[in-house]
Short mmCIF file of C-alpha atoms and ligand atoms in Angstrom, two decimals:
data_model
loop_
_atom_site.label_atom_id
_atom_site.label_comp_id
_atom_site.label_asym_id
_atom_site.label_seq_id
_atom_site.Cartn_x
_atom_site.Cartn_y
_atom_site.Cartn_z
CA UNK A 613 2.76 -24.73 3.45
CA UNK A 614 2.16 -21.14 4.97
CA UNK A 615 4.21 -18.75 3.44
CA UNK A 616 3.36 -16.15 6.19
CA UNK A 617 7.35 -15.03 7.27
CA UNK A 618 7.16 -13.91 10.95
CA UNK A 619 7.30 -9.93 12.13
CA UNK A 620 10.79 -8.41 13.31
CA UNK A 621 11.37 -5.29 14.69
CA UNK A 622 14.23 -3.27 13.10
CA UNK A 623 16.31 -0.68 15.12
CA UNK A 624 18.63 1.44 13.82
CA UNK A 625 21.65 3.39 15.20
CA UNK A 626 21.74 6.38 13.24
CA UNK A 627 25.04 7.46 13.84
CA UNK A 628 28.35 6.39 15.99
CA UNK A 629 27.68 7.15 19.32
CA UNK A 630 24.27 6.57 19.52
CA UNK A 631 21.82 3.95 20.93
CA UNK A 632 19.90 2.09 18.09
CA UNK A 633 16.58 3.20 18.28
CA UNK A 634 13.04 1.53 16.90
CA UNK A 635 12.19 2.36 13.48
CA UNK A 636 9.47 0.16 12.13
CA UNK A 637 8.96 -3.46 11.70
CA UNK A 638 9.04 -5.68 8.71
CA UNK A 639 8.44 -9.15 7.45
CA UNK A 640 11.10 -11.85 6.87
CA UNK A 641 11.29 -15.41 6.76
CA UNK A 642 15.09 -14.95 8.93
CA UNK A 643 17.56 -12.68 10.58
CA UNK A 644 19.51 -12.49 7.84
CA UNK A 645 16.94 -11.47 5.39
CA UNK A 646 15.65 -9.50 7.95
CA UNK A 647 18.48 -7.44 7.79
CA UNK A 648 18.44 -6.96 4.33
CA UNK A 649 15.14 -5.84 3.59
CA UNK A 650 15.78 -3.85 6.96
CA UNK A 651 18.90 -2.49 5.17
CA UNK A 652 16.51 -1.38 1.84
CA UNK A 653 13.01 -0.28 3.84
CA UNK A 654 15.04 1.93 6.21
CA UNK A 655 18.06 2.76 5.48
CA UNK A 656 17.84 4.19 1.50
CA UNK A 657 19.18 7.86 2.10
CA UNK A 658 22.24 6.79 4.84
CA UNK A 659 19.58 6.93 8.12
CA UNK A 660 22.07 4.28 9.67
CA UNK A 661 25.62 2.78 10.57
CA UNK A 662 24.46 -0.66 12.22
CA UNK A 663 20.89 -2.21 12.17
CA UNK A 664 19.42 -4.86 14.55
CA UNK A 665 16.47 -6.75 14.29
CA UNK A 666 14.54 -8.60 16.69
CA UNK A 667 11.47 -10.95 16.43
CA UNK A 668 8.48 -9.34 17.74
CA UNK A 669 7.46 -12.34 18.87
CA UNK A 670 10.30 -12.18 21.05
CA UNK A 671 9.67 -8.86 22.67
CA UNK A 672 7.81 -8.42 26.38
CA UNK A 673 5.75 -4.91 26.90
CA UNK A 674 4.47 -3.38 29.19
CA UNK A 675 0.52 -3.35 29.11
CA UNK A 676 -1.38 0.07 29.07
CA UNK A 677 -3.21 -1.39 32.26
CA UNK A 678 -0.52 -1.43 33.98
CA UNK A 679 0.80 2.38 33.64
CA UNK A 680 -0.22 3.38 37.26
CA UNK A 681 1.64 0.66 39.61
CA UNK A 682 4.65 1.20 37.01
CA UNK A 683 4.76 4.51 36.89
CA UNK A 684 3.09 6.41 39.74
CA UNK A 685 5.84 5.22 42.15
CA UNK A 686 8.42 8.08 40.59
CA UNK A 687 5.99 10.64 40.50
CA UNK A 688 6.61 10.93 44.69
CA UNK A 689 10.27 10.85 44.02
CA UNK A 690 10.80 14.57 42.68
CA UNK A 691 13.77 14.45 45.39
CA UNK A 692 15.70 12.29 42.74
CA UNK A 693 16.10 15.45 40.36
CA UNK A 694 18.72 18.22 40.88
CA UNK A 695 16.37 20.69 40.64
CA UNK A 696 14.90 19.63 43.81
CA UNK A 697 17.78 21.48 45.52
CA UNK A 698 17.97 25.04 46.02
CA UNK A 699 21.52 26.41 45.22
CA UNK A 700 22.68 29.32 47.29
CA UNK A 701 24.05 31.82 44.76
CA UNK A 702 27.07 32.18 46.19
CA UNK A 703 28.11 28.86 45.11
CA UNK A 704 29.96 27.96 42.23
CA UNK A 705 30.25 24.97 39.80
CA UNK A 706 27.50 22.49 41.36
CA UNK B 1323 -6.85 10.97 -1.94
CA UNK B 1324 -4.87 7.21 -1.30
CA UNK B 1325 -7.91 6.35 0.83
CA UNK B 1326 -11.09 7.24 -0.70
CA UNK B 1327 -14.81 7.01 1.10
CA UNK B 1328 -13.56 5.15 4.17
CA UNK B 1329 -16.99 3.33 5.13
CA UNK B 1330 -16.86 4.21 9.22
CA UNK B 1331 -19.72 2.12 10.35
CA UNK B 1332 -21.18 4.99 11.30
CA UNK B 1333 -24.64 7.05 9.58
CA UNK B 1334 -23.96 9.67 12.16
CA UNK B 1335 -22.05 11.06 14.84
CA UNK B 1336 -22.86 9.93 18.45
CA UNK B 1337 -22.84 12.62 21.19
CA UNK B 1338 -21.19 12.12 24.27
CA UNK B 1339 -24.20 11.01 26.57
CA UNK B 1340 -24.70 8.03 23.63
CA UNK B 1341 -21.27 6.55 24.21
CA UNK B 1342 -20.18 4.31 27.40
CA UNK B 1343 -17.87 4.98 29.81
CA UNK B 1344 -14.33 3.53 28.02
CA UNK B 1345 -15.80 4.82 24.62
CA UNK B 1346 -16.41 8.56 26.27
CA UNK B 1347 -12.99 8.18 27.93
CA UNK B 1348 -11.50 7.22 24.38
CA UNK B 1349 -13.15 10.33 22.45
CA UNK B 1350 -12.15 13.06 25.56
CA UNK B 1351 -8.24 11.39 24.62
CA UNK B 1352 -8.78 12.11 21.20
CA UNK B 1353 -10.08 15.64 21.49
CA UNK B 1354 -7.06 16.50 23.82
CA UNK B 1355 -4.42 15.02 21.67
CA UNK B 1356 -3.12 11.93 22.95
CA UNK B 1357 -2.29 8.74 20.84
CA UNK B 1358 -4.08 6.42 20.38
CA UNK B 1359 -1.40 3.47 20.86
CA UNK B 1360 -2.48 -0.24 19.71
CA UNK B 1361 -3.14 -2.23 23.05
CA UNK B 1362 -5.15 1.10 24.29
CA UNK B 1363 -8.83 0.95 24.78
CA UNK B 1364 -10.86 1.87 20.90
CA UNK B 1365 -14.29 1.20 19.49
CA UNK B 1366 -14.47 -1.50 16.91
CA UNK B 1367 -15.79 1.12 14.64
CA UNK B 1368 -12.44 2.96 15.08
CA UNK B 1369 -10.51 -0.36 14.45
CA UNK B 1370 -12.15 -1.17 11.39
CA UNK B 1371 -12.45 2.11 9.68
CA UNK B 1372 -8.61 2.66 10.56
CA UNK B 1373 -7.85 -0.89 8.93
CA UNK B 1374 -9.95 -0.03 5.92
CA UNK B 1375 -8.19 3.50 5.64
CA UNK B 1376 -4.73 2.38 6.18
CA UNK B 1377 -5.02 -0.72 4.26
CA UNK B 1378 -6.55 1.20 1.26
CA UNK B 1379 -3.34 3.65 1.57
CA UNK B 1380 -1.06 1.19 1.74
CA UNK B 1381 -2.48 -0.29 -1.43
CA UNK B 1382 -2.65 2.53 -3.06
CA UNK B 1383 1.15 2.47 -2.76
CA UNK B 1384 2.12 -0.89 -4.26
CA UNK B 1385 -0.80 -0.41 -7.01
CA UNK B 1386 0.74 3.26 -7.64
CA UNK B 1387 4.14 1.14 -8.42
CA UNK B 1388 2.56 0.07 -11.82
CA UNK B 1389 1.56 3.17 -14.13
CA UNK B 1390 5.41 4.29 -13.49
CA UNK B 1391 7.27 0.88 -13.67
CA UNK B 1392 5.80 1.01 -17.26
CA UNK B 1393 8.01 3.67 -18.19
CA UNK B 1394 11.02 2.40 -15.94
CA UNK B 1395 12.74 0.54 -19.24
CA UNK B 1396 11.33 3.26 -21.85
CA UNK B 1397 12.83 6.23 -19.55
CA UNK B 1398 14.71 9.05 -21.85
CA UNK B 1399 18.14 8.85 -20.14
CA UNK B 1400 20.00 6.65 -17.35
CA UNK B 1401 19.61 9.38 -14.96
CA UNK B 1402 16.04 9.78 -15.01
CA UNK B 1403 15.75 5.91 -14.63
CA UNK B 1404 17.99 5.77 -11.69
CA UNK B 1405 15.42 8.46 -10.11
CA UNK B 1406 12.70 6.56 -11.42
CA UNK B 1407 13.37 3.46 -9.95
CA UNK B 1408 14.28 5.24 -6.93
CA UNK B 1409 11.15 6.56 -6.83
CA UNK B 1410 9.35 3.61 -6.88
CA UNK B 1411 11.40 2.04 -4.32
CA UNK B 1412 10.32 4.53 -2.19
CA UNK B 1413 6.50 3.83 -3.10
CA UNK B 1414 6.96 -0.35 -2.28
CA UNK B 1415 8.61 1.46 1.33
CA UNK B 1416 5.73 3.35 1.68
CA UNK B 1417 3.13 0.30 1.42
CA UNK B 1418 5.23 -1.71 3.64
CA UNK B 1419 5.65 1.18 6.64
CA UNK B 1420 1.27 1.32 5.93
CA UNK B 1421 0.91 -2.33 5.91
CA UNK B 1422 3.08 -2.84 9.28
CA UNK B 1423 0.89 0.18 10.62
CA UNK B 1424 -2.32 -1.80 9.96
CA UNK B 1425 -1.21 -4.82 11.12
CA UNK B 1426 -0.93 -2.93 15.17
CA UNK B 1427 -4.65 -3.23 14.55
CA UNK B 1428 -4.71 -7.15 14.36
CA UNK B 1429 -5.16 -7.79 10.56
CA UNK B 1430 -1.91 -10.18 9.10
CA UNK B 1431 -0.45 -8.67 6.10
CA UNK B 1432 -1.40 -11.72 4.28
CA UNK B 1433 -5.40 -11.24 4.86
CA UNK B 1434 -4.70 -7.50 3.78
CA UNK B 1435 -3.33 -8.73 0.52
CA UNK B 1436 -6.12 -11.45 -0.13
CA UNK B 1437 -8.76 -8.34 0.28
CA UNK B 1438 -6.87 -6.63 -2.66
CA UNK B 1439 -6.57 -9.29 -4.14
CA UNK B 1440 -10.27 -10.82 -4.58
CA UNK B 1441 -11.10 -7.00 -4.95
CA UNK B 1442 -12.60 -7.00 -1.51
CA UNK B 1443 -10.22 -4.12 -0.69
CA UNK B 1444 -9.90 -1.13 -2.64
CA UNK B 1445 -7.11 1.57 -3.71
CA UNK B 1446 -6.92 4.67 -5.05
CA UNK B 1447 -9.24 5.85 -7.97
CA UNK B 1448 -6.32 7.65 -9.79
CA UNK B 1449 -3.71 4.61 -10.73
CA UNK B 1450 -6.82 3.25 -13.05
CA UNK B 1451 -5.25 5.47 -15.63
CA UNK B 1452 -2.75 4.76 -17.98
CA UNK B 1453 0.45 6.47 -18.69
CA UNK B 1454 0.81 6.63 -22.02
CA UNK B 1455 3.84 9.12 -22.54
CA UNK B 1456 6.79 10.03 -20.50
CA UNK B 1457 5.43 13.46 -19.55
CA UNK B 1458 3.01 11.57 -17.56
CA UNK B 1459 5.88 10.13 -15.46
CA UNK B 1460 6.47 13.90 -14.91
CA UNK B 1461 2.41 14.68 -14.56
CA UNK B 1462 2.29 11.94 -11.72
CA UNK B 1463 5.00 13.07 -9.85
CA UNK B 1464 3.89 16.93 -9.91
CA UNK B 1465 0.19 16.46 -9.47
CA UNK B 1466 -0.39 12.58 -7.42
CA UNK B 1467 2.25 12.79 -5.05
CA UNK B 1468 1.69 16.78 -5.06
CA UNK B 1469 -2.04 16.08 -4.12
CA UNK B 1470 -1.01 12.92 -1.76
CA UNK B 1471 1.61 15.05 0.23
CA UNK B 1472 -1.44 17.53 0.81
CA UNK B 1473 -3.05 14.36 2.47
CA UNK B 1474 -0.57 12.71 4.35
CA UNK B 1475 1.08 16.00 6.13
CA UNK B 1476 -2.16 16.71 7.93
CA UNK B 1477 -2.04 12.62 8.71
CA UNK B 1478 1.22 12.89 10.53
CA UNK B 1479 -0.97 14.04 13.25
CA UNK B 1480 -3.86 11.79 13.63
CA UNK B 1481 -4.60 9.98 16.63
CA UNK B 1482 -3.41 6.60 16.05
CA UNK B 1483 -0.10 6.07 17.14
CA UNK B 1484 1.60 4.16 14.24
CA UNK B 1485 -0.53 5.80 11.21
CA UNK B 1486 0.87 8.89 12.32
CA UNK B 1487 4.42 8.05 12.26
CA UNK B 1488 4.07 6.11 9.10
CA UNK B 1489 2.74 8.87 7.59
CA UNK B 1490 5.97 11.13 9.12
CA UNK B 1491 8.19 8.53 7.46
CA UNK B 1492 6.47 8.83 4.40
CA UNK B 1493 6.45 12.91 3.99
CA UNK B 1494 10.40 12.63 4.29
CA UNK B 1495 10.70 11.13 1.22
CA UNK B 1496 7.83 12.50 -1.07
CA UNK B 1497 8.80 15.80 -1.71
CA UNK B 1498 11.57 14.55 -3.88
CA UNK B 1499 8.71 12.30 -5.98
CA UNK B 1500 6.63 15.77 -6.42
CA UNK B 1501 10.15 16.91 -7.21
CA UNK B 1502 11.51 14.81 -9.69
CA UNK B 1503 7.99 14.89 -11.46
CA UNK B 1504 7.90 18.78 -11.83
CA UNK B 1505 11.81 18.47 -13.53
CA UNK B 1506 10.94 16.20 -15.88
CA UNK B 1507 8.01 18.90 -16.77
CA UNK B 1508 9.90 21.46 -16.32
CA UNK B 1509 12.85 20.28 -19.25
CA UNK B 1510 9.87 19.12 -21.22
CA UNK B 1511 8.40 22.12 -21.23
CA UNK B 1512 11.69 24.17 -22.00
CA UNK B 1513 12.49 21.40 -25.43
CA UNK B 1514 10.96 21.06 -28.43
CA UNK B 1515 7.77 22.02 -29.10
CA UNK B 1516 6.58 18.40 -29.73
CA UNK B 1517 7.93 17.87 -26.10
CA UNK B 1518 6.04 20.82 -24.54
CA UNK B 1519 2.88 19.56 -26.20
CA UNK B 1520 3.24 16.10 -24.67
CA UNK B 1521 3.78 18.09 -21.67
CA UNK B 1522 0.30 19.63 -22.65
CA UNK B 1523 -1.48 16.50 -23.64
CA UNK B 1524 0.14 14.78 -20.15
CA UNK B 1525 -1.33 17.73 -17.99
CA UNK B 1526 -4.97 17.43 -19.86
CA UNK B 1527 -5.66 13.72 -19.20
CA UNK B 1528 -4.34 14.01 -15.58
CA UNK B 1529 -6.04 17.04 -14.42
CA UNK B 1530 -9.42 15.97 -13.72
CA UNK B 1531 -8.37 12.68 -12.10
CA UNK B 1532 -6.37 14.21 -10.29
CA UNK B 1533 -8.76 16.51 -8.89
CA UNK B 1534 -11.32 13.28 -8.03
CA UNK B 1535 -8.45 12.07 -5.90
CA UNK B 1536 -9.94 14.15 -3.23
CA UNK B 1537 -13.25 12.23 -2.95
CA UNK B 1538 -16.55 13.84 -3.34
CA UNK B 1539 -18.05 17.22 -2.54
CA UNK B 1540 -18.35 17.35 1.09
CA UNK B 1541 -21.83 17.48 0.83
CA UNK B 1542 -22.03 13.57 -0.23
CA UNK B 1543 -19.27 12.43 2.26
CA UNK B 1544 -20.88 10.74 4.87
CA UNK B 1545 -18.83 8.79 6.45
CA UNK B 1546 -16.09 12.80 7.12
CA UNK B 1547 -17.93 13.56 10.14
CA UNK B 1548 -17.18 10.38 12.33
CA UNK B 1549 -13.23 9.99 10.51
CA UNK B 1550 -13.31 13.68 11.47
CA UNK B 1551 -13.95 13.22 14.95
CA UNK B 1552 -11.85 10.78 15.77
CA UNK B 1553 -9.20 12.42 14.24
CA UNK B 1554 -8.43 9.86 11.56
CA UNK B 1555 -9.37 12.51 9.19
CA UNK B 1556 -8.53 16.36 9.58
CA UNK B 1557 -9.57 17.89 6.77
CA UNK B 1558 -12.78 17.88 4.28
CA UNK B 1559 -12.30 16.68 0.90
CA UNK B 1560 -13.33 20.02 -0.45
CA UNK B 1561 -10.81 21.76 1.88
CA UNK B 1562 -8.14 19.54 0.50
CA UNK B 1563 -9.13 19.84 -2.96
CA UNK B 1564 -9.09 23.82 -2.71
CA UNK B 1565 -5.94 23.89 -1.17
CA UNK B 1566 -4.62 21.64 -4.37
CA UNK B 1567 -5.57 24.03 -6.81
CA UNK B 1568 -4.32 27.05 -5.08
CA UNK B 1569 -0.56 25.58 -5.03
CA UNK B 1570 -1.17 23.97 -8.36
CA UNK B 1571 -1.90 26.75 -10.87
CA UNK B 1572 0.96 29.06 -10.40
CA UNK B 1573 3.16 25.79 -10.61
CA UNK B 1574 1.22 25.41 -14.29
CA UNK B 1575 1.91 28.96 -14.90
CA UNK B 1576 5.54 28.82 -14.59
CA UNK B 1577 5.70 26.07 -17.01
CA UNK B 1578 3.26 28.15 -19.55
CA UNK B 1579 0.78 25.08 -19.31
CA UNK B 1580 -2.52 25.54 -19.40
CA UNK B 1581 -5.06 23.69 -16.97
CA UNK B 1582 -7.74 21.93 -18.57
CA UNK B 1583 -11.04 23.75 -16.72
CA UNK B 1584 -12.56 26.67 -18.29
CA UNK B 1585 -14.43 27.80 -14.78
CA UNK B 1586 -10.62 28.11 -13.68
CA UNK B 1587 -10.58 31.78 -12.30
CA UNK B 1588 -9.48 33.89 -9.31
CA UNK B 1589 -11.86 34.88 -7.15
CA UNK B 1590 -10.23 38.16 -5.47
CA UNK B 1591 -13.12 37.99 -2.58
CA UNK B 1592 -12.66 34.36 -1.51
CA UNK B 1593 -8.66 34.81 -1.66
CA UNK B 1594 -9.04 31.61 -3.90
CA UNK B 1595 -9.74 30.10 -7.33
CA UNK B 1596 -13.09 29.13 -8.35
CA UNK B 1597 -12.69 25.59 -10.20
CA UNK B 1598 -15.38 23.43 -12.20
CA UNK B 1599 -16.41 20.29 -11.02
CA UNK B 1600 -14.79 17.04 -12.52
CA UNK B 1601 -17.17 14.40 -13.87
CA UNK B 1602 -18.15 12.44 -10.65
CA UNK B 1603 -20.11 9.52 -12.41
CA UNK B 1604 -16.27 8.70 -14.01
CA UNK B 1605 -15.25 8.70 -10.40
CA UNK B 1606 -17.76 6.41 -9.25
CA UNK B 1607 -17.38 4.40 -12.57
CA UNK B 1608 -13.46 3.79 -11.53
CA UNK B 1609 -14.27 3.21 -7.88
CA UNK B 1610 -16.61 0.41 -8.71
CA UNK B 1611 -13.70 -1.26 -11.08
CA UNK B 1612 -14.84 -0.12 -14.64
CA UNK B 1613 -12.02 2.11 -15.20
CA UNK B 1614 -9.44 2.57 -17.97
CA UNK B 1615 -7.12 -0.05 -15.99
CA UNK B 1616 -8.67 -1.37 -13.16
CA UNK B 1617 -8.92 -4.62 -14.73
CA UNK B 1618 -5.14 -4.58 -15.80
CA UNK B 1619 -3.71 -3.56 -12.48
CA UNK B 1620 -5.34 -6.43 -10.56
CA UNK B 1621 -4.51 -9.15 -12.65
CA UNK B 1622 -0.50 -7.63 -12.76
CA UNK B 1623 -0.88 -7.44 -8.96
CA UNK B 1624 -2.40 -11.21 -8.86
CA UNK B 1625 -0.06 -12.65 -11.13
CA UNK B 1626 2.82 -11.27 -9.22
CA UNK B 1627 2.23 -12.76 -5.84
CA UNK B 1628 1.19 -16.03 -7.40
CA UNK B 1629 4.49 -16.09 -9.53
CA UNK B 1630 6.34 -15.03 -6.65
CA UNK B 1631 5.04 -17.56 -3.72
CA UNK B 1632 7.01 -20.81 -4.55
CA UNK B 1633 9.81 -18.17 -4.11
CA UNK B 1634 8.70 -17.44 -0.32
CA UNK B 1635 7.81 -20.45 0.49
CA UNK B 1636 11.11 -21.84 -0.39
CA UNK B 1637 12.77 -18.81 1.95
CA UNK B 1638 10.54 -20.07 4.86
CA UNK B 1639 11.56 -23.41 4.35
CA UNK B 1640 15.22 -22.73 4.14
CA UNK B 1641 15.01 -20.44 7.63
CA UNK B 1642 13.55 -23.28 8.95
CA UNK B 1643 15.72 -25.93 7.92
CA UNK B 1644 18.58 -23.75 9.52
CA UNK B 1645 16.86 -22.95 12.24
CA UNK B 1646 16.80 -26.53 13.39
CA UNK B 1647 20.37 -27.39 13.61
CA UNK B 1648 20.85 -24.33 16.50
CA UNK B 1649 17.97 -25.07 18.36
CA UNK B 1650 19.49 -28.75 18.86
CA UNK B 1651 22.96 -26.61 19.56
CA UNK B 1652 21.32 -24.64 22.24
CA UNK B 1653 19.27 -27.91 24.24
FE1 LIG C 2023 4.00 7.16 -1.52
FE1 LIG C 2024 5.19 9.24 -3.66
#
């Protein structure tokens, strides 16, 4: 029998109030190991209050390839930024 | 350094009108300082140099585990095995960030550790020696992680993607190894003069190796120019080496140690110090496996995942036994 454990992608939130966010991946042959070696790769000098993991198997991207019909679109759209519109300066607290 | 003579494919560098289109398109990326990320256009030469090189590193770092785990049980109070083992947590971290790194490039972990394993693969020259005393546990931590932070800060900004912020992760945490290992010098050096001369002894067998982590003169690198280029390498061994000494010699001077190299000097002109050269057949001797250890390490690595893979198998088999139960939940 293979003893190759699948890939998982570990995210950590770092601290309350904050979106987990990717921090490396790791081998594991389940979630629940998973967590625990995610717990002692990544988390040794208190980098985190919750971890998830997530087989990379499991996870769609985006393909390089596809950048411009993703991304171009918004480029066009500067009107969707604040900035976009001049202030008079005799206006206050918008 | 952790990766040592990276073979690049290449005898020379190509110029721009010898590459095609995507390979042209690659380099101009490169020289303007955007990552390379893993489902981006590269060369194979890239790809396979930059699994050699991070593989090696990554090696280097579960290898690097042994020569201090020997002391881990012998260490002269709790407190300095607590940091000890801490330590070398941090190294078995450090080959797993590098393995995960190298595996973006389409290698499996598994195939990584069957290279090291038949001896395909190699790792660094400098854990082929032994540590015979506790003042080397100090040596290595002052001088090997002092010399393989020197390395790896540079590396934080090479082009590919998820070397670089492996290599990030990985500065966090070794200043406390170069750390730990100048304390345990430093309150050698400040006991007994028995102590200070272990202190002495530890510093004379670990200079020159030390010094060969670099790689050879620049002169016989010739694989620096292409790694250079492509920005998987961003500084010369020599520069590297130079830079080592510099930092390293008032360190030595603090602790009233001497350093083993009687061409030691400071050249006023250069705004440097003039070195000697260490013995480079030794180096080539321990790259080619006929070093004090190299034998030794191999086997302890061997042994371990061979002792160790009923254990994983069983782990995969229990996931999967539990796994079945909640797919026939969820259908
Ligand atoms: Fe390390
Ligand atoms: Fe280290």
């Amino acid at each position: 029998m293979s003893s190759e454990w699948p890939l998982w992608e570990v995210f950590i939130r770092s601290q309350h109030g904050l979106a987990h966010k990717h921090v490396g991946s790791l081998h594991a042959p389940d979630a629940e190991m998973a967590v625990n070696n995610a717990r002692d790769v990544y988390t040794r000098r208190n980098e985190g209050v919750s971890i998830w993991v997530v087989r990379s198997a499991d996870i769609t991207a985006s393909s390089p390839g596809d950048k411009a019909p993703l991304f171009d679109p918004a480029r066009s759209k500067v009107y969707r930024h604040p900035t976009f519109f001049p202030m008079p300066e005799e206006v206050k607290n918008i | 350094m952790y990766a040592q003579m990276v073979d690049t494919g290449a005898k020379r560098v190509r110029a721009a009108e010898e590459m095609d289109a995507d390979e042209r398109a690659f380099q101009e990326r490169i020289d303007r300082g955007v990552k390379i990320e893993p489902k981006d256009f590269m060369p194979e030469h890239y790809r396979k140099t930059l699994i050699r090189q991070i593989s090696q590193h990554a090696h280097s770092e579960i290898v690097g585990q042994l020569p201090e785990g020997n002391w881990v049980t012998r260490a002269p109070t709790l407190k300095r095995k607590a940091i000890l083992l801490a330590k070398i947590q941090d190294e078995a971290g450090h080959g797993l960030y590098l393995y995960s790194a190298a595996e973006t490039l389409g290698i499996s972990r598994d195939q990584m550790l069957a290279d090291l394993h038949s001896g395909k693969a190699k790792y660094s020259s400098i854990f082929n020696y032994p540590t015979l005393s506790w003042a080397d546990i100090g040596a290595i931590g002052w001088l090997v992680d002092g010399a393989a932070i020197m390395n790896q800060i540079p590396l934080c900004r090479c082009s590919f993607g998820p070397y670089a912020r492996a290599m990030t992760r990985v500065c966090k945490e070794e200043s406390f190894h170069q750390r730990q290992g100048y304390d345990i010098m430093i309150a050698l050096c400040r006991g007994t003069p028995e102590q200070k001369a272990m202190a002495q002894d530890a510093l004379n067998r670990w200079w020159w190796p030390v010094v060969m982590m670099f790689g050879p003169p620049d002169e016989q690198s010739v694989h620096s120019a292409q790694s250079a280029q492509w920005k998987i390498k961003l500084f010369s061994n020599d520069e590297l080496r130079q830079r080592f000494v510099d930092q390293t010699v008032p360190q030595a001077e603090y602790l009233g140690l001497s350093i083993p190299d009687q061409a030691l000097k400071w050249n006023a002109q250069r705004g440097h110090y003039d070195f000697g050269q260490p013995d480079w057949n030794e180096f080539f001797e321990v790259i080619k496996g006929n070093g004090p250890c190299n034998r030794d390490r191999l086997a302890t690595r061997v042994k371990a995942a061979a002792d160790g893979a009923w254990f994983r198998e069983a782990l995969v088999a229990h996931a999967a036994k539990h796994q079945a139960p909640q797919a026939q939940k969820a259908a």
